[in-house]
CSV table of C-alpha atoms in Angstrom, one decimal:
chain,number,residue,atom,x,y,z
U,233,GLN,CA,24.8,53.6,57.6
U,234,VAL,CA,27.6,51.1,57.1
U,235,GLN,CA,27.3,49.3,53.7
U,236,LEU,CA,29.6,46.6,52.3
U,237,VAL,CA,28.8,45.4,48.8
U,238,GLU,CA,30.7,42.6,47.2
U,239,SER,CA,31.1,42.0,43.5
U,240,GLY,CA,33.1,40.0,41.0
U,241,GLY,CA,31.9,36.6,41.8
U,242,GLY,CA,31.1,34.0,39.1
U,243,MET,CA,32.0,30.7,37.6
U,244,VAL,CA,35.6,29.9,36.8
U,245,GLN,CA,37.4,26.7,35.7
U,246,PRO,CA,39.9,25.0,38.1
U,247,GLY,CA,43.2,26.7,37.9
U,248,GLY,CA,41.6,30.0,36.9
U,249,SER,CA,41.6,33.4,38.6
U,250,LEU,CA,39.0,35.8,39.8
U,251,ARG,CA,39.1,39.2,41.6
U,252,LEU,CA,36.5,40.1,44.2
U,253,SER,CA,35.7,43.7,45.2
U,254,CYS,CA,34.0,45.0,48.3
U,255,ALA,CA,32.8,48.6,48.0
U,256,ALA,CA,32.4,50.3,51.4
U,257,SER,CA,30.4,53.3,52.4
U,258,GLY,CA,28.9,55.0,55.4
U,259,PHE,CA,32.1,54.9,57.5
U,260,ALA,CA,35.8,55.9,57.4
U,261,PHE,CA,37.0,53.0,55.4
U,262,GLY,CA,40.6,53.9,55.8
U,263,SER,CA,40.4,53.6,59.5
U,264,TYR,CA,39.4,50.0,59.8
U,265,ALA,CA,41.0,46.6,59.2
U,266,MET,CA,39.0,44.5,56.8
U,267,HIS,CA,38.5,40.7,56.4
U,268,TRP,CA,37.3,38.2,53.9
U,269,VAL,CA,35.3,35.2,55.2
U,270,ARG,CA,33.9,32.5,53.0
U,271,GLN,CA,31.2,29.9,53.4
U,272,ALA,CA,30.9,26.8,51.2
U,273,PRO,CA,27.4,25.7,50.3
U,274,GLY,CA,25.8,24.2,53.4
U,275,LYS,CA,29.0,24.6,55.4
U,276,GLY,CA,30.3,26.8,58.2
U,277,LEU,CA,32.2,30.1,58.1
U,278,GLU,CA,35.9,30.1,57.3
U,279,TRP,CA,38.1,33.1,57.8
U,280,VAL,CA,40.2,33.8,54.7
U,281,ALA,CA,42.3,36.9,55.1
U,282,VAL,CA,42.7,40.3,56.9
U,283,ILE,CA,44.3,43.5,55.9
U,284,SER,CA,45.2,46.4,58.2
U,285,TYR,CA,43.7,49.8,57.9
U,286,ASP,CA,46.7,51.1,55.9
U,287,ALA,CA,47.5,47.9,54.1
U,288,SER,CA,50.8,47.6,55.9
U,289,ASP,CA,49.9,44.2,57.4
U,290,LYS,CA,48.2,41.3,55.8
U,291,LYS,CA,47.5,37.8,57.0
U,292,ASP,CA,45.8,34.8,55.4
U,293,ALA,CA,44.6,31.3,56.2
U,294,ASP,CA,46.8,28.3,55.4
U,295,SER,CA,44.1,27.1,53.0
U,296,VAL,CA,44.6,30.1,50.6
U,297,LYS,CA,48.3,31.0,51.3
U,298,GLY,CA,50.2,31.6,48.2
U,299,ARG,CA,47.1,31.7,46.0
U,300,PHE,CA,44.9,34.5,47.3
U,301,ILE,CA,46.0,38.1,47.8
U,302,ILE,CA,44.1,40.7,49.9
U,303,SER,CA,44.5,44.4,49.1
U,304,ARG,CA,42.7,47.6,49.4
U,305,ASP,CA,42.5,51.1,47.9
U,306,ASN,CA,41.5,53.6,50.5
U,307,SER,CA,41.1,56.3,47.9
U,308,LYS,CA,38.3,54.2,46.4
U,309,ASN,CA,36.9,52.8,49.7
U,310,THR,CA,37.3,49.4,48.2
U,311,LEU,CA,38.7,46.0,49.4
U,312,TYR,CA,39.9,43.3,47.0
U,313,LEU,CA,40.6,39.6,47.0
U,314,GLN,CA,42.7,38.3,44.1
U,315,MET,CA,42.1,34.6,43.8
U,316,ASN,CA,44.5,32.6,41.7
U,317,SER,CA,45.0,28.8,41.1
U,318,LEU,CA,41.4,28.3,42.1
U,319,ARG,CA,40.3,24.8,43.1
U,320,ALA,CA,36.9,23.2,43.5
U,321,ASP,CA,37.0,23.5,47.2
U,322,ASP,CA,37.3,27.3,46.9
U,323,SER,CA,33.7,27.4,45.8
U,324,ALA,CA,31.9,29.4,48.3
U,325,LEU,CA,30.0,32.6,49.2
U,326,TYR,CA,32.7,35.2,49.9
U,327,TYR,CA,31.9,37.9,52.5
U,328,CYS,CA,33.8,41.0,53.3
U,329,ALA,CA,33.6,42.2,56.9
U,330,ARG,CA,34.7,45.2,58.9
U,331,ASP,CA,36.9,44.6,61.9
U,332,LEU,CA,36.0,46.5,65.0
U,333,TYR,CA,38.8,46.5,67.6
U,334,ILE,CA,38.4,48.3,71.0
U,335,GLY,CA,41.3,47.2,73.1
U,336,VAL,CA,40.1,48.6,76.4
U,337,ALA,CA,36.8,46.8,76.1
U,338,ALA,CA,38.4,43.6,74.8
U,339,VAL,CA,36.2,43.9,71.7
U,340,ASP,CA,37.6,42.4,68.5
U,341,VAL,CA,34.7,41.5,66.2
U,342,PHE,CA,33.5,41.5,62.6
U,343,ASP,CA,30.8,44.0,63.2
U,344,HIS,CA,29.5,44.6,59.7
U,345,TRP,CA,29.2,42.1,56.8
U,346,GLY,CA,28.3,42.4,53.2
U,347,GLN,CA,25.8,40.1,51.5
U,348,GLY,CA,28.5,38.0,49.8
U,349,ALA,CA,29.7,37.2,46.3
U,350,LEU,CA,29.3,33.6,45.0
U,351,VAL,CA,32.3,31.9,43.5
U,352,THR,CA,31.9,28.6,41.8
U,353,VAL,CA,34.9,26.7,40.6
U,354,SER,CA,33.9,24.0,38.1
U,355,SER,CA,34.9,22.6,34.8
W,89,SER,CA,40.0,21.5,61.1
W,90,SER,CA,38.7,24.4,63.3
W,91,GLU,CA,40.6,25.4,66.5
W,92,LEU,CA,37.2,26.3,68.0
W,93,THR,CA,34.8,23.5,68.8
W,94,GLN,CA,31.1,23.8,68.9
W,95,ASP,CA,28.3,21.3,69.3
W,96,PRO,CA,26.7,20.8,65.8
W,97,ALA,CA,23.1,21.1,67.0
W,98,VAL,CA,21.2,22.2,70.1
W,99,SER,CA,17.5,22.4,70.7
W,100,VAL,CA,15.4,24.4,73.2
W,101,ALA,CA,11.8,24.6,74.1
W,102,LEU,CA,10.1,28.0,73.4
W,103,GLY,CA,10.7,30.3,76.3
W,104,GLN,CA,13.4,28.2,77.9
W,105,THR,CA,17.1,28.9,78.4
W,106,VAL,CA,19.8,27.5,76.2
W,107,ARG,CA,23.5,27.7,76.4
W,108,ILE,CA,25.7,27.3,73.3
W,109,THR,CA,29.4,26.6,74.0
W,110,CYS,CA,32.7,27.1,72.1
W,111,GLN,CA,35.9,25.5,73.2
W,112,GLY,CA,39.5,26.3,72.2
W,113,ASP,CA,42.9,27.1,73.6
W,114,SER,CA,42.9,30.6,72.2
W,115,LEU,CA,39.9,31.4,74.4
W,116,ARG,CA,42.2,31.4,77.4
W,117,ASN,CA,43.6,34.7,76.0
W,118,TYR,CA,40.9,36.1,73.7
W,119,TYR,CA,37.2,36.7,74.2
W,120,ALA,CA,34.9,35.0,71.6
W,121,SER,CA,32.5,36.9,69.4
W,122,TRP,CA,29.2,35.3,68.6
W,123,TYR,CA,27.3,35.6,65.3
W,124,GLN,CA,23.8,34.6,64.4
W,125,GLN,CA,23.1,33.5,60.8
W,126,LYS,CA,19.7,32.8,59.4
W,127,PRO,CA,19.2,31.0,56.1
W,128,GLY,CA,20.1,33.2,53.1
W,129,GLN,CA,21.4,36.0,55.3
W,130,ALA,CA,24.8,37.3,56.3
W,131,PRO,CA,26.0,36.7,59.8
W,132,VAL,CA,25.1,39.3,62.5
W,133,VAL,CA,27.1,39.8,65.6
W,134,VAL,CA,25.1,39.2,68.8
W,135,ILE,CA,27.8,39.2,71.5
W,136,CYS,CA,31.4,40.4,71.5
W,137,GLY,CA,34.1,41.3,74.1
W,138,LYS,CA,33.5,40.3,77.7
W,139,ASN,CA,29.7,40.5,77.3
W,140,TYR,CA,28.8,43.3,74.9
W,141,ARG,CA,25.6,43.3,72.9
W,142,PRO,CA,25.5,45.6,69.9
W,143,SER,CA,22.6,47.9,69.5
W,144,GLY,CA,19.4,46.1,68.5
W,145,ILE,CA,20.3,42.8,69.9
W,146,PRO,CA,17.8,41.7,72.5
W,147,ASP,CA,18.9,41.4,76.1
W,148,ARG,CA,18.0,37.8,76.3
W,149,PHE,CA,21.4,37.2,74.6
W,150,SER,CA,24.4,37.1,76.9
W,151,GLY,CA,28.0,35.8,76.9
W,152,SER,CA,30.4,34.4,79.4
W,153,SER,CA,33.8,32.8,79.4
W,154,SER,CA,35.7,30.4,81.7
W,155,GLY,CA,39.1,28.9,80.9
W,156,ASN,CA,39.0,27.6,77.4
W,157,THR,CA,35.3,27.8,77.0
W,158,ALA,CA,33.0,30.6,75.8
W,159,SER,CA,29.3,30.4,76.2
W,160,LEU,CA,26.4,32.2,74.5
W,161,THR,CA,23.2,32.0,76.6
W,162,ILE,CA,19.7,32.8,75.3
W,163,THR,CA,17.4,33.3,78.2
W,164,GLY,CA,13.8,32.8,77.1
W,165,ALA,CA,14.4,31.6,73.6
W,166,GLN,CA,12.0,32.9,70.9
W,167,ALA,CA,11.0,31.3,67.6
W,168,GLU,CA,13.0,34.0,65.8
W,169,ASP,CA,16.2,32.8,67.5
W,170,GLU,CA,16.2,29.6,65.5
W,171,ALA,CA,19.4,30.0,63.5
W,172,ASP,CA,23.0,28.9,63.1
W,173,TYR,CA,25.4,30.4,65.7
W,174,TYR,CA,29.1,30.7,65.2
W,175,CYS,CA,31.9,31.7,67.6
W,176,ASN,CA,35.1,33.3,66.5
W,177,SER,CA,38.3,34.7,68.0
W,178,ARG,CA,41.9,35.1,67.2
W,179,ASP,CA,43.8,31.8,67.0
W,180,SER,CA,46.4,30.7,69.6
W,181,SER,CA,49.2,32.7,67.9
W,182,GLY,CA,47.0,35.9,68.0
W,183,ASN,CA,47.9,36.6,64.3
W,184,LEU,CA,45.0,34.8,62.6
W,185,TRP,CA,41.3,34.4,63.1
W,186,VAL,CA,39.2,31.3,63.4
W,187,PHE,CA,35.6,30.3,63.5
W,188,GLY,CA,33.9,27.5,65.3
W,189,GLY,CA,32.1,24.9,63.2
W,190,GLY,CA,28.7,26.4,64.1
W,191,THR,CA,25.7,25.3,66.2
W,192,LYS,CA,22.3,24.9,64.6
W,193,LEU,CA,19.8,26.0,67.2
W,194,THR,CA,16.3,24.6,66.9
W,195,VAL,CA,13.5,26.2,69.0
W,196,LEU,CA,10.8,23.6,69.7
């Protein structure tokens, strides 16, 4: 079955860096676009970034632009999020999610999610 | 601020029907997906595309869309449906994704 397991979370000081990983299994990782979505404590979901199946295209939200970098290693079935210049408002549970796109059915959905990695930015 | 707008909270009596809505300009061009999130758990997709329910999602969940509004309907709400519900779609440019602010559903 599809499994997504995030790691690399922790506590970091403002201005610091952290790299999250998302290990994928149970599906052809290299055939799917992947997303990062975050959720601050007690708040809603916020889309962070997406990377195409072959890493040729990447997009990110304005809130993280220029600070976060999404990448992937299809040989290792792993998605990454390099987070730099971290701020207190980046504190959140970070989820990786698989993108399922079926054009003829108008399906464009985050169909599988990991359990999340907690990032706390605090001095 | 989110480009998709949801009511923060909705309540429904056990066994009754409830509709949760999501408004946004991008919904004129893209279908919304709907996710259920229970405390301490990752989101789970309940509806996507025109009105597609993934395997394992009860048929009391359905989706619809009209103009700039997408709706998630639960017909005969059960106690286990009490959760936060989020809509999402691409944004108006089609290049990015957005989530609604979420709706907390209480089953009375």
